[in-house]
Coordinates of C-alpha atoms in Angstrom, one line a residue:
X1 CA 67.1 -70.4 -30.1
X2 CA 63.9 -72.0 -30.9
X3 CA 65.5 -75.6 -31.4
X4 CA 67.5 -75.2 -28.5
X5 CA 64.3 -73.9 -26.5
X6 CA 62.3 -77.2 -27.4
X7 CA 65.8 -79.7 -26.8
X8 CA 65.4 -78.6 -23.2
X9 CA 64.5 -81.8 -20.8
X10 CA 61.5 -81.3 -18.5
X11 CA 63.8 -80.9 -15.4
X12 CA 65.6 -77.7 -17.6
X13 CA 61.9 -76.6 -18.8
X14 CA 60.6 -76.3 -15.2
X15 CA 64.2 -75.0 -13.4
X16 CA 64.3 -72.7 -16.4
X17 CA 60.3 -71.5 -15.3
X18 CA 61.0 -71.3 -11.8
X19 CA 64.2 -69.1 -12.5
X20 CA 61.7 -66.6 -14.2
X21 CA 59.3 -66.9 -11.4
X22 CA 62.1 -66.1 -8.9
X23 CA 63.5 -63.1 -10.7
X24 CA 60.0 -61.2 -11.2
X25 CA 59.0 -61.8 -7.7
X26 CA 62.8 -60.3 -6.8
X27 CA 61.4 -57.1 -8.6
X28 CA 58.5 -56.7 -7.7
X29 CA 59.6 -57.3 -3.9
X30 CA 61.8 -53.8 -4.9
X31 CA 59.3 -52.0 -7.3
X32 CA 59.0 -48.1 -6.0
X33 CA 55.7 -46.6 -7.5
X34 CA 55.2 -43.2 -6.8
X35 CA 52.0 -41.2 -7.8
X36 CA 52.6 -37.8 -9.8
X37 CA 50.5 -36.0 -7.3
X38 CA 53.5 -37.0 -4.8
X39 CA 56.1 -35.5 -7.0
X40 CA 54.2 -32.5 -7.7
X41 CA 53.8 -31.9 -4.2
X42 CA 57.3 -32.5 -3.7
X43 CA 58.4 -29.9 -6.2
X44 CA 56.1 -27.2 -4.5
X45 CA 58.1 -27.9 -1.1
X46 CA 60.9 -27.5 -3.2
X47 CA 60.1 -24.4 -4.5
X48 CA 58.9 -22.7 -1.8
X49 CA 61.5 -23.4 0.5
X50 CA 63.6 -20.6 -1.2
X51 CA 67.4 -21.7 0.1
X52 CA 69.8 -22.0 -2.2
X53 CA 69.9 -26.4 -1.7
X54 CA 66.4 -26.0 -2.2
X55 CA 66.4 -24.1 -5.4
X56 CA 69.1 -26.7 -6.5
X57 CA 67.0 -29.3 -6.1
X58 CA 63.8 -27.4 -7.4
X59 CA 65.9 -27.0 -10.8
X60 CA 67.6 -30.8 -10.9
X61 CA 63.9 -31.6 -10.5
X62 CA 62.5 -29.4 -13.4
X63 CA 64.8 -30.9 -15.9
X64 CA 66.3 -33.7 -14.7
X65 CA 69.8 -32.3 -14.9
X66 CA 72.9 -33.0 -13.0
X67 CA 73.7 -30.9 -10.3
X68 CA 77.0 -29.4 -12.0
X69 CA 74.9 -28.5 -15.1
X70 CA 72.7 -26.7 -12.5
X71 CA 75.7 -24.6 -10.8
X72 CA 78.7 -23.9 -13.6
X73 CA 77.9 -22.1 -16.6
X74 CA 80.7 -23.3 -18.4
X75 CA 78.8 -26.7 -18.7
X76 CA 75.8 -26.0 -19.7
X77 CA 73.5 -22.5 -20.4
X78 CA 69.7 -22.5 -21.0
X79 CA 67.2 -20.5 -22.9
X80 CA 63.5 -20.9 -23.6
X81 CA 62.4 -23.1 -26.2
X82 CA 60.5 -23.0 -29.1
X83 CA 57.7 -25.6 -27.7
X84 CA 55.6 -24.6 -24.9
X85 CA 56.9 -25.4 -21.5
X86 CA 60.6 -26.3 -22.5
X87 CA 64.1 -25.3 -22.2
X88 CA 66.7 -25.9 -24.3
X89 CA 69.9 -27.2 -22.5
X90 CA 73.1 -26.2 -24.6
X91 CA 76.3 -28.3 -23.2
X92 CA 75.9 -31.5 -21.3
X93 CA 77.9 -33.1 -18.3
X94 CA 79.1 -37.1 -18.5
X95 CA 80.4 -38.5 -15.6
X96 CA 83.7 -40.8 -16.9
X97 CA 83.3 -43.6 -14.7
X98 CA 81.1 -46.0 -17.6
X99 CA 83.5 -45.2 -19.9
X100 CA 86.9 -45.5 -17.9
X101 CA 85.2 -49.2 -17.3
X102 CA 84.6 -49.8 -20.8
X103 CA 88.3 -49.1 -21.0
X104 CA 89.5 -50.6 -18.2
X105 CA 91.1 -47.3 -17.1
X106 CA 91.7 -46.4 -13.5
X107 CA 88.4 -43.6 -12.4
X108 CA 88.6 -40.5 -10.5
X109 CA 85.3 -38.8 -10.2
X110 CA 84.7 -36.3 -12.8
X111 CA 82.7 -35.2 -15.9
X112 CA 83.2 -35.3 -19.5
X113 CA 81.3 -32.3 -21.2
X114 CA 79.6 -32.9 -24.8
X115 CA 78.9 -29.8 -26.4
X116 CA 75.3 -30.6 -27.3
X117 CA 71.9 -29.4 -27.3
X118 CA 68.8 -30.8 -25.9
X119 CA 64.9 -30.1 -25.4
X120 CA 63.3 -31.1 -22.1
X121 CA 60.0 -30.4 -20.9
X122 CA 60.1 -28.2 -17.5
X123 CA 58.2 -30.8 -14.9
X124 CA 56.4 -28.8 -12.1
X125 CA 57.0 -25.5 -12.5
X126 CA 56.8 -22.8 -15.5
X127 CA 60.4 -22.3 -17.8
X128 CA 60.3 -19.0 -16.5
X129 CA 60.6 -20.3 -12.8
X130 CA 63.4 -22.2 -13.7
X131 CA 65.3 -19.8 -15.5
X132 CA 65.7 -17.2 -12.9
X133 CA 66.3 -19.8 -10.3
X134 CA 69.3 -20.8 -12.5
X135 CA 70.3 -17.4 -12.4
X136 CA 70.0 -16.7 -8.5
X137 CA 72.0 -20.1 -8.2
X138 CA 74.8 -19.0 -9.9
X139 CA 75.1 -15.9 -8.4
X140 CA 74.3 -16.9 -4.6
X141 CA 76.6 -20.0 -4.8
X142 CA 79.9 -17.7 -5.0
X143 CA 82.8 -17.6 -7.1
X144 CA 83.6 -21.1 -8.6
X145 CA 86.8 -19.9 -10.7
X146 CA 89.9 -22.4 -10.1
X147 CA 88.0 -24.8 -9.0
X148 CA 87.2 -28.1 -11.1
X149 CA 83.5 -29.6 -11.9
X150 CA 84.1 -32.7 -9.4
X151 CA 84.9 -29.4 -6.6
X152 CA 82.1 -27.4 -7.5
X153 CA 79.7 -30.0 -7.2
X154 CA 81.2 -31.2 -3.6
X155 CA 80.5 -28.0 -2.7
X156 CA 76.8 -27.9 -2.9
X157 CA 75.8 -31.8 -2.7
X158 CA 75.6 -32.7 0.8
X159 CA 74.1 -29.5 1.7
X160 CA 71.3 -30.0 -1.3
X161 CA 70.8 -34.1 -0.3
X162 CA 69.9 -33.5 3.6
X163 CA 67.5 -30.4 2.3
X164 CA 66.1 -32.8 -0.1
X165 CA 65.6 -36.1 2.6
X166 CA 64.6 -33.2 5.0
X167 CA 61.9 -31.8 2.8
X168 CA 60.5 -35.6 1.5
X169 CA 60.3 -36.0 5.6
X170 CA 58.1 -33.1 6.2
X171 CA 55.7 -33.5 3.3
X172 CA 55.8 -37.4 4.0
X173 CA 56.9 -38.3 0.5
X174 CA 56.7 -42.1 -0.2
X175 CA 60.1 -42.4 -1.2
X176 CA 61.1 -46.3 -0.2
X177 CA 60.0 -49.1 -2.1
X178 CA 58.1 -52.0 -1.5
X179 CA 61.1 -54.0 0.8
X180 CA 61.0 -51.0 2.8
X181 CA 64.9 -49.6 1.1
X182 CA 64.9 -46.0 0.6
X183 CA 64.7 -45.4 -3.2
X184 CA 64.9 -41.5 -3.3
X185 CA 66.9 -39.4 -1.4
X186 CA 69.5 -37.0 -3.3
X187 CA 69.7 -34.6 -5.8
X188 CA 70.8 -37.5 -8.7
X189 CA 67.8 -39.5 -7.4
X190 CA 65.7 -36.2 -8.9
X191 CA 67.4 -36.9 -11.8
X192 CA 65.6 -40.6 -12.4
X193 CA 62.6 -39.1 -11.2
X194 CA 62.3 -36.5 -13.8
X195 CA 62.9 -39.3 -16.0
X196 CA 60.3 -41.5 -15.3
X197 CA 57.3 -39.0 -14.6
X198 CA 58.0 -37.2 -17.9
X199 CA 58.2 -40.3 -19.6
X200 CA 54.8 -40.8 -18.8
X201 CA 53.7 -38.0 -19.4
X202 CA 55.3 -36.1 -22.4
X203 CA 56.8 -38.7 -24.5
X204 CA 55.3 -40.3 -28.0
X205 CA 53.5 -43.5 -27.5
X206 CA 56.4 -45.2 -29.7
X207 CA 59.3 -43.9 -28.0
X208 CA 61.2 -46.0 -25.6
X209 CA 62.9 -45.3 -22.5
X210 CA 66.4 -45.5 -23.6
X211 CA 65.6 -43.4 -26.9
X212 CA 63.8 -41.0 -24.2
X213 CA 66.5 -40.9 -21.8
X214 CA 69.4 -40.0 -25.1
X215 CA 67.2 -37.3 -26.1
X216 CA 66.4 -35.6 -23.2
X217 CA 69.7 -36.7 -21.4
X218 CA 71.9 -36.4 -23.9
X219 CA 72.9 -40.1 -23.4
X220 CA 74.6 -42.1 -26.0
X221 CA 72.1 -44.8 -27.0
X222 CA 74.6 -46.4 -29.3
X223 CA 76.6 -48.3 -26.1
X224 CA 74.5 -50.4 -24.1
X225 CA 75.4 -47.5 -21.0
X226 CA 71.7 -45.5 -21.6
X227 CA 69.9 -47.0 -19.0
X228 CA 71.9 -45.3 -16.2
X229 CA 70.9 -41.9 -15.3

């Protein structure tokens, strides 16, 4: 790489420069920054808007889970963990489109479920909170039986995006980047937010985001696919 590097003729050298130029200034044309006072604020909206989108979106903000983990119990059950202010997810949902493109496979949308277990820290609200808003989920959604993951999330997701866009209106969260492209606004965009602020705040200085993102996650780190939330 080295030799190759220094074999370059100055034309190459100052294309190859202005390439790199180009792409950061692409980025940071589309850079969202969002202050953790805005997401707290957020999740108090949330919270205290006491429908059952809103507690959906309350929860998917808490621990960065998918909606379906949220609404079927046969995906995934929680508990209190050990550590203070954390839950311990049992059962994880995967949606099958990366891997039916690794495979080359035709994709319907749908989830793969991996039986394991993982500790996230509970972002804006106590473990308590979200534990019996799990609960009053399951129950005030209504009976789910016969119906697949894919249906039971259909259900719910329109209902819990336009309470979530609706909310981020009211409160006047900054939720578009710097090209003015609306960066946030749906349940699965809670999902990279939770991400990111707890990143920040509750990981160890030597972890990285795609070790971060297969713990807490329960993303496969091993496959190139653990950048994707």
């Amino acid at each position: 790489v080295v030799n190759k590097w220094f074999l370059k003729t100055q034309k190459e050298f100052v294309q190859g420069n202005q390439a790199a130029a180009d792409k950061v200034k692409k980025k940071n044309k589309t850079m969202y920054v969002v202050n953790l006072e805005d997401v707290l604020k957020l999740q108090t909206a949330l919270d205290s808007d006491n429908t059952l989108a809103s507690k959906i979106a309350t929860v998917q903000l808490a621990l960065g889970c998918r909606m379906i983990e949220v609404l079927n119990p046969a995906v995934s059950s929680f508990k209190l963990g050990k550590d203070e202010g954390s839950i311990v997810q049992k059962g994880v949902a995967k949606d099958r489109k990366a891997k039916a493109k690794q495979r080359d496979e035709d994709y319907e949308f749908d989830f793969e479920v991996d039986s394991r277990s993982v500790i996230k820290r509970v972002f804006g609200i106590s473990p308590a909170r979200v534990l019996k808003l799990i609960a009053e989920i399951r129950e005030e959604q209504g009976d789910i039986e016969g119906l697949d993951n894919a249906q039971i999330s259909r259900k719910q997701n329109n209902k819990v995006n336009k309470k979530i866009q609706k909310i981020m209106t009211d409160i006047k969260f900054p939720n578009t980047d710097k090209a003015g492209d609306v960066r946030i606004n749906s349940s699965h965009n809670l999902r990279a937010l939770y991400v990111n602020i707890t990143f920040q705040l509750y990981s160890p200085v030597d972890e990285s985001l795609p070790s971060y993102l297969g713990r807490v996650l329960g993303h496969d780190t091993s496959n190139g696919l653990s950048g994707s939330v």
